[in-house]
mmCIF file of N, CA and C in Angstrom:
data_model
loop_
_atom_site.group_PDB
_atom_site.id
_atom_site.type_symbol
_atom_site.label_atom_id
_atom_site.label_comp_id
_atom_site.label_asym_id
_atom_site.label_seq_id
_atom_site.Cartn_x
_atom_site.Cartn_y
_atom_site.Cartn_z
ATOM 1 N N MET A 864 0.823 -1.165 0.000
ATOM 2 C CA MET A 864 0.000 0.000 0.000
ATOM 3 C C MET A 864 0.877 1.241 0.000
ATOM 4 N N LYS A 865 0.533 2.094 -0.844
ATOM 5 C CA LYS A 865 1.286 3.330 -0.960
ATOM 6 C C LYS A 865 0.753 4.333 0.043
ATOM 7 N N LYS A 866 1.647 5.168 0.487
ATOM 8 C CA LYS A 866 1.213 6.207 1.398
ATOM 9 C C LYS A 866 0.343 7.196 0.625
ATOM 10 N N ALA A 867 -0.600 7.580 1.304
ATOM 11 C CA ALA A 867 -1.493 8.556 0.655
ATOM 12 C C ALA A 867 -0.770 9.884 0.564
ATOM 13 N N GLU A 868 -0.832 10.443 -0.588
ATOM 14 C CA GLU A 868 -0.171 11.717 -0.769
ATOM 15 C C GLU A 868 -0.977 12.788 -0.060
ATOM 16 N N SER A 869 -0.236 13.567 0.650
ATOM 17 C CA SER A 869 -0.902 14.621 1.394
ATOM 18 C C SER A 869 -1.208 15.779 0.451
ATOM 19 N N LYS A 870 -2.401 16.286 0.549
ATOM 20 C CA LYS A 870 -2.787 17.396 -0.308
ATOM 21 C C LYS A 870 -2.496 18.724 0.369
ATOM 22 N N VAL A 871 -1.920 18.586 1.581
ATOM 23 C CA VAL A 871 -1.581 19.802 2.300
ATOM 24 C C VAL A 871 -0.160 20.184 1.908
ATOM 25 N N ALA A 872 0.051 21.366 1.536
ATOM 26 C CA ALA A 872 1.364 21.828 1.118
ATOM 27 C C ALA A 872 2.201 22.140 2.354
ATOM 28 N N ARG A 873 3.448 21.874 2.234
ATOM 29 C CA ARG A 873 4.352 22.152 3.336
ATOM 30 C C ARG A 873 4.762 23.599 3.302
ATOM 31 N N ILE A 874 4.818 24.149 4.443
ATOM 32 C CA ILE A 874 5.215 25.542 4.503
ATOM 33 C C ILE A 874 6.739 25.585 4.578
ATOM 34 N N GLU A 875 7.313 26.309 3.725
ATOM 35 C CA GLU A 875 8.759 26.438 3.706
ATOM 36 C C GLU A 875 9.109 27.802 4.291
ATOM 37 N N ASN A 876 9.344 27.783 5.563
ATOM 38 C CA ASN A 876 9.779 29.016 6.193
ATOM 39 C C ASN A 876 11.050 28.752 6.998
ATOM 40 N N ARG A 877 11.553 29.762 7.608
ATOM 41 C CA ARG A 877 12.816 29.691 8.321
ATOM 42 C C ARG A 877 12.742 28.703 9.482
ATOM 43 N N TYR A 878 11.676 28.673 10.266
ATOM 44 C CA TYR A 878 11.510 27.795 11.425
ATOM 45 C C TYR A 878 11.561 26.318 10.997
ATOM 46 N N ILE A 879 10.871 25.976 9.942
ATOM 47 C CA ILE A 879 10.843 24.594 9.458
ATOM 48 C C ILE A 879 12.237 24.182 9.010
ATOM 49 N N LYS A 880 12.917 25.042 8.286
ATOM 50 C CA LYS A 880 14.270 24.732 7.826
ATOM 51 C C LYS A 880 15.215 24.557 9.007
ATOM 52 N N ASP A 881 15.116 25.439 9.995
ATOM 53 C CA ASP A 881 15.977 25.344 11.176
ATOM 54 C C ASP A 881 15.704 24.059 11.962
ATOM 55 N N THR A 882 14.429 23.703 12.076
ATOM 56 C CA THR A 882 14.068 22.469 12.784
ATOM 57 C C THR A 882 14.613 21.251 12.055
ATOM 58 N N ALA A 883 14.501 21.231 10.758
ATOM 59 C CA ALA A 883 15.025 20.103 9.974
ATOM 60 C C ALA A 883 16.548 20.029 10.096
ATOM 61 N N THR A 884 17.189 21.167 10.060
ATOM 62 C CA THR A 884 18.642 21.216 10.205
ATOM 63 C C THR A 884 19.049 20.722 11.590
ATOM 64 N N MET A 885 18.324 21.134 12.623
ATOM 65 C CA MET A 885 18.624 20.683 13.984
ATOM 66 C C MET A 885 18.446 19.179 14.114
ATOM 67 N N LYS A 886 17.413 18.605 13.486
ATOM 68 C CA LYS A 886 17.202 17.150 13.533
ATOM 69 C C LYS A 886 18.357 16.419 12.854
ATOM 70 N N LYS A 887 18.793 16.916 11.701
ATOM 71 C CA LYS A 887 19.914 16.293 11.001
ATOM 72 C C LYS A 887 21.184 16.387 11.847
ATOM 73 N N THR A 888 21.400 17.538 12.464
ATOM 74 C CA THR A 888 22.579 17.737 13.297
ATOM 75 C C THR A 888 22.542 16.801 14.505
ATOM 76 N N ARG A 889 21.373 16.680 15.132
ATOM 77 C CA ARG A 889 21.231 15.757 16.276
ATOM 78 C C ARG A 889 21.514 14.321 15.864
ATOM 79 N N ASN A 890 20.959 13.936 14.723
ATOM 80 C CA ASN A 890 21.193 12.569 14.250
ATOM 81 C C ASN A 890 22.678 12.325 13.973
ATOM 82 N N ARG A 891 23.346 13.296 13.346
ATOM 83 C CA ARG A 891 24.779 13.150 13.086
ATOM 84 C C ARG A 891 25.556 13.081 14.398
ATOM 85 N N ARG A 892 25.202 13.943 15.356
ATOM 86 C CA ARG A 892 25.885 13.933 16.649
ATOM 87 C C ARG A 892 25.638 12.617 17.388
ATOM 88 N N ARG A 893 24.412 12.124 17.300
ATOM 89 C CA ARG A 893 24.077 10.863 17.958
ATOM 90 C C ARG A 893 24.871 9.711 17.336
ATOM 91 N N ILE A 894 24.959 9.687 16.016
ATOM 92 C CA ILE A 894 25.735 8.645 15.332
ATOM 93 C C ILE A 894 27.213 8.769 15.704
ATOM 94 N N ALA A 895 27.728 10.014 15.732
ATOM 95 C CA ALA A 895 29.129 10.220 16.110
ATOM 96 C C ALA A 895 29.362 9.783 17.557
ATOM 97 N N LEU A 896 28.404 10.084 18.430
ATOM 98 C CA LEU A 896 28.519 9.674 19.829
ATOM 99 C C LEU A 896 28.566 8.154 19.941
ATOM 100 N N PHE A 897 27.677 7.454 19.236
ATOM 101 C CA PHE A 897 27.682 5.989 19.273
ATOM 102 C C PHE A 897 28.996 5.434 18.728
ATOM 103 N N ARG A 898 29.513 6.051 17.678
ATOM 104 C CA ARG A 898 30.791 5.599 17.132
ATOM 105 C C ARG A 898 31.922 5.803 18.144
ATOM 106 N N ARG A 899 31.940 6.993 18.780
ATOM 107 C CA ARG A 899 32.970 7.248 19.793
ATOM 108 C C ARG A 899 32.852 6.278 20.957
ATOM 109 N N LEU A 900 31.622 6.039 21.412
ATOM 110 C CA LEU A 900 31.419 5.102 22.520
ATOM 111 C C LEU A 900 31.847 3.689 22.130
ATOM 112 N N ALA A 901 31.524 3.275 20.917
ATOM 113 C CA ALA A 901 31.924 1.950 20.454
ATOM 114 C C ALA A 901 33.451 1.861 20.365
ATOM 115 N N PHE A 902 34.087 2.917 19.842
ATOM 116 C CA PHE A 902 35.542 2.935 19.759
ATOM 117 C C PHE A 902 36.175 2.871 21.149
ATOM 118 N N MET A 903 35.646 3.652 22.079
ATOM 119 C CA MET A 903 36.167 3.645 23.447
ATOM 120 C C MET A 903 35.941 2.281 24.104
ATOM 121 N N ALA A 904 34.791 1.670 23.855
ATOM 122 C CA ALA A 904 34.524 0.337 24.426
ATOM 123 C C ALA A 904 35.528 -0.678 23.884
ATOM 124 N N ILE A 905 35.833 -0.593 22.600
ATOM 125 C CA ILE A 905 36.816 -1.505 22.014
ATOM 126 C C ILE A 905 38.189 -1.264 22.627
ATOM 127 N N ILE A 906 38.565 0.002 22.778
ATOM 128 C CA ILE A 906 39.856 0.335 23.383
ATOM 129 C C ILE A 906 39.921 -0.202 24.814
ATOM 130 N N PHE A 907 38.863 0.021 25.598
ATOM 131 C CA PHE A 907 38.842 -0.478 26.981
ATOM 132 C C PHE A 907 38.894 -2.001 27.030
ATOM 133 N N ALA A 908 38.223 -2.651 26.097
ATOM 134 C CA ALA A 908 38.248 -4.111 26.059
ATOM 135 C C ALA A 908 39.660 -4.620 25.738
ATOM 136 N N VAL A 909 40.316 -3.982 24.779
ATOM 137 C CA VAL A 909 41.670 -4.399 24.410
ATOM 138 C C VAL A 909 42.635 -4.168 25.575
ATOM 139 N N VAL A 910 42.557 -2.981 26.184
ATOM 140 C CA VAL A 910 43.443 -2.676 27.310
ATOM 141 C C VAL A 910 43.157 -3.616 28.482
ATOM 142 N N GLY A 911 41.875 -3.862 28.758
ATOM 143 C CA GLY A 911 41.521 -4.804 29.829
ATOM 144 C C GLY A 911 42.027 -6.199 29.547
ATOM 145 N N GLY A 912 41.916 -6.633 28.304
ATOM 146 C CA GLY A 912 42.427 -7.951 27.927
ATOM 147 C C GLY A 912 43.935 -8.038 28.094
ATOM 148 N N LEU A 913 44.633 -6.999 27.662
ATOM 149 C CA LEU A 913 46.089 -6.991 27.814
ATOM 150 C C LEU A 913 46.494 -6.997 29.288
ATOM 151 N N LEU A 914 45.782 -6.219 30.098
ATOM 152 C CA LEU A 914 46.085 -6.206 31.533
ATOM 153 C C LEU A 914 45.824 -7.574 32.161
ATOM 154 N N THR A 915 44.747 -8.205 31.755
ATOM 155 C CA THR A 915 44.428 -9.531 32.286
ATOM 156 C C THR A 915 45.495 -10.545 31.887
ATOM 157 N N ILE A 916 45.909 -10.505 30.640
ATOM 158 C CA ILE A 916 46.942 -11.431 30.164
ATOM 159 C C ILE A 916 48.251 -11.196 30.910
ATOM 160 N N THR A 917 48.623 -9.928 31.074
ATOM 161 C CA THR A 917 49.854 -9.599 31.790
ATOM 162 C C THR A 917 49.786 -10.070 33.236
ATOM 163 N N TYR A 918 48.662 -9.818 33.879
ATOM 164 C CA TYR A 918 48.484 -10.244 35.277
ATOM 165 C C TYR A 918 48.589 -11.765 35.397
ATOM 166 N N THR A 919 47.950 -12.475 34.475
ATOM 167 C CA THR A 919 47.986 -13.936 34.505
ATOM 168 C C THR A 919 49.416 -14.446 34.322
ATOM 169 N N LYS A 920 50.155 -13.858 33.392
ATOM 170 C CA LYS A 920 51.543 -14.276 33.179
ATOM 171 C C LYS A 920 52.381 -14.021 34.424
ATOM 172 N N GLN A 921 52.167 -12.891 35.068
ATOM 173 C CA GLN A 921 52.936 -12.567 36.262
ATOM 174 C C GLN A 921 52.597 -13.506 37.408
ATOM 175 N N VAL A 922 51.320 -13.856 37.538
ATOM 176 C CA VAL A 922 50.923 -14.790 38.596
ATOM 177 C C VAL A 922 51.567 -16.153 38.360
ATOM 178 N N LEU A 923 51.566 -16.618 37.115
ATOM 179 C CA LEU A 923 52.190 -17.907 36.801
ATOM 180 C C LEU A 923 53.702 -17.858 37.026
ATOM 181 N N ALA A 924 54.334 -16.752 36.648
ATOM 182 C CA ALA A 924 55.777 -16.622 36.869
ATOM 183 C C ALA A 924 56.087 -16.612 38.366
ATOM 184 N N LEU A 925 55.255 -15.924 39.142
ATOM 185 C CA LEU A 925 55.451 -15.887 40.590
ATOM 186 C C LEU A 925 55.282 -17.271 41.197
ATOM 187 N N LYS A 926 54.300 -18.018 40.710
ATOM 188 C CA LYS A 926 54.073 -19.382 41.202
ATOM 189 C C LYS A 926 55.289 -20.265 40.902
ATOM 190 N N ASP A 927 55.817 -20.158 39.681
ATOM 191 C CA ASP A 927 57.011 -20.939 39.322
ATOM 192 C C ASP A 927 58.203 -20.564 40.191
ATOM 193 N N LYS A 928 58.360 -19.281 40.442
ATOM 194 C CA LYS A 928 59.495 -18.842 41.259
ATOM 195 C C LYS A 928 59.348 -19.304 42.707
ATOM 196 N N LYS A 929 58.128 -19.334 43.205
ATOM 197 C CA LYS A 929 57.922 -19.838 44.573
ATOM 198 C C LYS A 929 58.239 -21.329 44.654
ATOM 199 N N GLU A 930 57.853 -22.082 43.620
ATOM 200 C CA GLU A 930 58.174 -23.510 43.601
ATOM 201 C C GLU A 930 59.690 -23.714 43.546
ATOM 202 N N LYS A 931 60.366 -22.911 42.732
ATOM 203 C CA LYS A 931 61.821 -23.011 42.656
ATOM 204 C C LYS A 931 62.452 -22.640 43.993
ATOM 205 N N GLN A 932 61.879 -21.645 44.661
ATOM 206 C CA GLN A 932 62.416 -21.229 45.950
ATOM 207 C C GLN A 932 62.275 -22.349 46.972
ATOM 208 N N VAL A 933 61.142 -23.051 46.944
ATOM 209 C CA VAL A 933 60.949 -24.178 47.863
ATOM 210 C C VAL A 933 61.998 -25.252 47.589
ATOM 211 N N GLN A 934 62.235 -25.552 46.313
ATOM 212 C CA GLN A 934 63.243 -26.557 45.959
ATOM 213 C C GLN A 934 64.640 -26.114 46.399
ATOM 214 N N VAL A 935 64.954 -24.853 46.179
ATOM 215 C CA VAL A 935 66.268 -24.346 46.563
ATOM 216 C C VAL A 935 66.411 -24.362 48.087
ATOM 217 N N ASP A 936 65.334 -24.042 48.807
ATOM 218 C CA ASP A 936 65.386 -24.088 50.271
ATOM 219 C C ASP A 936 65.645 -25.510 50.765
ATOM 220 N N LYS A 937 64.982 -26.469 50.139
ATOM 221 C CA LYS A 937 65.205 -27.873 50.514
ATOM 222 C C LYS A 937 66.656 -28.268 50.236
ATOM 223 N N LYS A 938 67.160 -27.851 49.086
ATOM 224 C CA LYS A 938 68.541 -28.164 48.719
ATOM 225 C C LYS A 938 69.509 -27.494 49.696
ATOM 226 N N MET A 939 69.183 -26.264 50.114
ATOM 227 C CA MET A 939 70.038 -25.548 51.046
ATOM 228 C C MET A 939 70.073 -26.248 52.400
ATOM 229 N N VAL A 940 68.925 -26.745 52.857
ATOM 230 C CA VAL A 940 68.881 -27.468 54.129
ATOM 231 C C VAL A 940 69.737 -28.728 54.040
ATOM 232 N N ALA A 941 69.627 -29.447 52.914
ATOM 233 C CA ALA A 941 70.425 -30.658 52.729
ATOM 234 C C ALA A 941 71.925 -30.319 52.709
ATOM 235 N N MET A 942 72.268 -29.227 52.059
ATOM 236 C CA MET A 942 73.679 -28.844 51.995
ATOM 237 C C MET A 942 74.185 -28.383 53.363
ATOM 238 N N LYS A 943 73.336 -27.742 54.154
ATOM 239 C CA LYS A 943 73.754 -27.345 55.502
ATOM 240 C C LYS A 943 73.997 -28.572 56.369
ATOM 241 N N ASP A 944 73.123 -29.574 56.226
ATOM 242 C CA ASP A 944 73.329 -30.818 56.966
ATOM 243 C C ASP A 944 74.646 -31.467 56.552
ATOM 244 N N GLU A 945 74.911 -31.475 55.254
ATOM 245 C CA GLU A 945 76.159 -32.047 54.759
ATOM 246 C C GLU A 945 77.352 -31.243 55.278
ATOM 247 N N GLU A 946 77.203 -29.924 55.311
ATOM 248 C CA GLU A 946 78.286 -29.072 55.816
ATOM 249 C C GLU A 946 78.566 -29.366 57.291
ATOM 250 N N GLU A 947 77.506 -29.543 58.071
ATOM 251 C CA GLU A 947 77.682 -29.875 59.487
ATOM 252 C C GLU A 947 78.396 -31.216 59.645
ATOM 253 N N ALA A 948 77.994 -32.187 58.827
ATOM 254 C CA ALA A 948 78.642 -33.499 58.898
ATOM 255 C C ALA A 948 80.119 -33.389 58.530
ATOM 256 N N LEU A 949 80.426 -32.603 57.506
ATOM 257 C CA LEU A 949 81.824 -32.431 57.104
ATOM 258 C C LEU A 949 82.623 -31.675 58.165
ATOM 259 N N ASN A 950 81.997 -30.688 58.793
ATOM 260 C CA ASN A 950 82.681 -29.970 59.875
ATOM 261 C C ASN A 950 82.959 -30.894 61.055
ATOM 262 N N ASP A 951 81.991 -31.761 61.374
ATOM 263 C CA ASP A 951 82.218 -32.754 62.432
ATOM 264 C C ASP A 951 83.366 -33.686 62.052
ATOM 265 N N GLN A 952 83.405 -34.102 60.800
ATOM 266 C CA GLN A 952 84.473 -34.979 60.318
ATOM 267 C C GLN A 952 85.836 -34.279 60.445
ATOM 268 N N ILE A 953 85.863 -32.980 60.121
ATOM 269 C CA ILE A 953 87.114 -32.217 60.238
ATOM 270 C C ILE A 953 87.565 -32.163 61.695
ATOM 271 N N LYS A 954 86.607 -31.902 62.592
ATOM 272 C CA LYS A 954 86.950 -31.849 64.018
ATOM 273 C C LYS A 954 87.485 -33.198 64.501
ATOM 274 N N LYS A 955 86.853 -34.267 64.031
ATOM 275 C CA LYS A 955 87.302 -35.602 64.442
ATOM 276 C C LYS A 955 88.693 -35.905 63.890
ATOM 277 N N LEU A 956 88.980 -35.430 62.681
ATOM 278 C CA LEU A 956 90.279 -35.711 62.076
ATOM 279 C C LEU A 956 91.422 -34.966 62.776
ATOM 280 N N HIS A 957 91.110 -33.962 63.557
ATOM 281 C CA HIS A 957 92.147 -33.289 64.345
ATOM 282 C C HIS A 957 92.499 -34.072 65.603
ATOM 283 N N ASP A 958 91.698 -35.074 65.955
ATOM 284 C CA ASP A 958 91.939 -35.897 67.142
ATOM 285 C C ASP A 958 92.807 -37.096 66.740
ATOM 286 N N ASP A 959 93.946 -37.265 67.415
ATOM 287 C CA ASP A 959 94.886 -38.351 67.085
ATOM 288 C C ASP A 959 94.295 -39.727 67.359
ATOM 289 N N GLU A 960 93.511 -39.853 68.413
ATOM 290 C CA GLU A 960 92.907 -41.157 68.736
ATOM 291 C C GLU A 960 91.932 -41.593 67.639
ATOM 292 N N TYR A 961 91.156 -40.641 67.133
ATOM 293 C CA TYR A 961 90.195 -40.967 66.062
ATOM 294 C C TYR A 961 90.935 -41.390 64.798
ATOM 295 N N ILE A 962 92.025 -40.715 64.476
ATOM 296 C CA ILE A 962 92.803 -41.064 63.278
ATOM 297 C C ILE A 962 93.385 -42.468 63.419
ATOM 298 N N ALA A 963 93.867 -42.790 64.610
ATOM 299 C CA ALA A 963 94.426 -44.126 64.832
ATOM 300 C C ALA A 963 93.329 -45.176 64.693
ATOM 301 N N LYS A 964 92.169 -44.917 65.257
ATOM 302 C CA LYS A 964 91.047 -45.863 65.170
ATOM 303 C C LYS A 964 90.612 -46.029 63.708
ATOM 304 N N LEU A 965 90.551 -44.922 62.986
ATOM 305 C CA LEU A 965 90.162 -44.959 61.573
ATOM 306 C C LEU A 965 91.177 -45.745 60.747
ATOM 307 N N ALA A 966 92.447 -45.540 60.986
ATOM 308 C CA ALA A 966 93.490 -46.256 60.250
ATOM 309 C C ALA A 966 93.426 -47.748 60.549
ATOM 310 N N ARG A 967 93.156 -48.109 61.806
ATOM 311 C CA ARG A 967 93.067 -49.529 62.148
ATOM 312 C C ARG A 967 91.851 -50.178 61.487
ATOM 313 N N SER A 968 90.708 -49.491 61.465
ATOM 314 C CA SER A 968 89.495 -50.127 60.939
ATOM 315 C C SER A 968 89.474 -50.172 59.408
ATOM 316 N N GLU A 969 89.944 -49.129 58.733
ATOM 317 C CA GLU A 969 89.828 -49.083 57.279
ATOM 318 C C GLU A 969 91.050 -49.624 56.558
ATOM 319 N N TYR A 970 92.237 -49.394 57.108
ATOM 320 C CA TYR A 970 93.451 -49.782 56.404
ATOM 321 C C TYR A 970 94.160 -50.961 57.068
ATOM 322 N N TYR A 971 93.525 -51.545 58.044
ATOM 323 C CA TYR A 971 94.035 -52.727 58.751
ATOM 324 C C TYR A 971 95.447 -52.499 59.300
ATOM 325 N N LEU A 972 95.677 -51.324 59.824
ATOM 326 C CA LEU A 972 96.944 -51.040 60.483
ATOM 327 C C LEU A 972 96.822 -51.485 61.933
ATOM 328 N N SER A 973 97.898 -51.926 62.507
ATOM 329 C CA SER A 973 97.808 -52.431 63.876
ATOM 330 C C SER A 973 98.949 -51.877 64.723
ATOM 331 N N LYS A 974 98.729 -52.000 66.007
ATOM 332 C CA LYS A 974 99.794 -51.624 66.938
ATOM 333 C C LYS A 974 100.768 -52.798 67.026
ATOM 334 N N ASP A 975 101.874 -52.564 67.665
ATOM 335 C CA ASP A 975 102.851 -53.643 67.824
ATOM 336 C C ASP A 975 102.241 -54.751 68.674
ATOM 337 N N GLY A 976 102.290 -55.961 68.166
ATOM 338 C CA GLY A 976 101.806 -57.108 68.901
ATOM 339 C C GLY A 976 100.324 -57.401 68.705
ATOM 340 N N GLU A 977 99.628 -56.617 67.915
ATOM 341 C CA GLU A 977 98.209 -56.867 67.675
ATOM 342 C C GLU A 977 98.048 -57.764 66.455
ATOM 343 N N ILE A 978 97.006 -58.589 66.503
ATOM 344 C CA ILE A 978 96.677 -59.447 65.366
ATOM 345 C C ILE A 978 95.276 -59.033 64.902
ATOM 346 N N ILE A 979 95.115 -58.826 63.605
ATOM 347 C CA ILE A 979 93.834 -58.371 63.059
ATOM 348 C C ILE A 979 93.140 -59.557 62.414
ATOM 349 N N PHE A 980 91.899 -59.758 62.802
ATOM 350 C CA PHE A 980 91.062 -60.790 62.204
ATOM 351 C C PHE A 980 89.980 -60.101 61.382
ATOM 352 N N ASN A 981 89.823 -60.526 60.149
ATOM 353 C CA ASN A 981 88.807 -59.967 59.267
ATOM 354 C C ASN A 981 87.582 -60.875 59.323
ATOM 355 N N ILE A 982 86.477 -60.365 59.866
ATOM 356 C CA ILE A 982 85.251 -61.155 60.000
ATOM 357 C C ILE A 982 84.278 -60.692 58.921
ATOM 358 N N PRO A 983 83.811 -61.600 58.061
ATOM 359 C CA PRO A 983 82.850 -61.194 57.028
ATOM 360 C C PRO A 983 81.514 -60.820 57.677
ATOM 361 N N GLU A 984 80.897 -59.821 57.115
ATOM 362 C CA GLU A 984 79.633 -59.340 57.672
ATOM 363 C C GLU A 984 78.474 -59.784 56.787
ATOM 364 N N GLU A 985 78.293 -61.051 56.616
ATOM 365 C CA GLU A 985 77.219 -61.585 55.773
ATOM 366 C C GLU A 985 75.859 -61.414 56.445
ATOM 367 N N ASN A 986 75.808 -61.511 57.748
ATOM 368 C CA ASN A 986 74.536 -61.377 58.464
ATOM 369 C C ASN A 986 73.943 -59.989 58.262
ATOM 370 N N SER A 987 74.767 -58.963 58.292
ATOM 371 C CA SER A 987 74.249 -57.599 58.122
ATOM 372 C C SER A 987 73.773 -57.371 56.690
ATOM 373 N N LYS A 988 74.423 -57.981 55.710
ATOM 374 C CA LYS A 988 73.998 -57.828 54.331
ATOM 375 C C LYS A 988 72.691 -58.549 54.061
ATOM 376 N N GLN A 989 72.480 -59.686 54.699
ATOM 377 C CA GLN A 989 71.227 -60.429 54.518
ATOM 378 C C GLN A 989 70.075 -59.681 55.151
ATOM 379 N N LYS A 990 70.291 -59.013 56.263
ATOM 380 C CA LYS A 990 69.230 -58.257 56.918
ATOM 381 C C LYS A 990 68.786 -57.074 56.089
ATOM 382 N N GLU A 991 69.715 -56.456 55.386
ATOM 383 C CA GLU A 991 69.367 -55.291 54.554
ATOM 384 C C GLU A 991 68.564 -55.741 53.371
#
């Protein structure tokens, strides 16, 4: 159905022209506003996404570093224990009696008149 043609003539005066111009200007401004808002929303979304990605990477890197720190702490404790054992060994090696006992047990050295018997330790190996 076609629109019925109006038989009323439009008045072309200054007020009508100004009103039409204002409507066109409003529509252009409204379209420009929507475009600016859409552009800003896209910019905010991109920046938010980048910030989220950066934050996630930093959290994962921090988690990895904490795990490495735990491993290094465990290794440090083990090395401190080893250091204490070695320091004890050094202190013992300064004692002449300990050195003599060590030489007799490991290198089968004996004092004058001593006889060394080597007893196999099969029972201890079977228990293990």
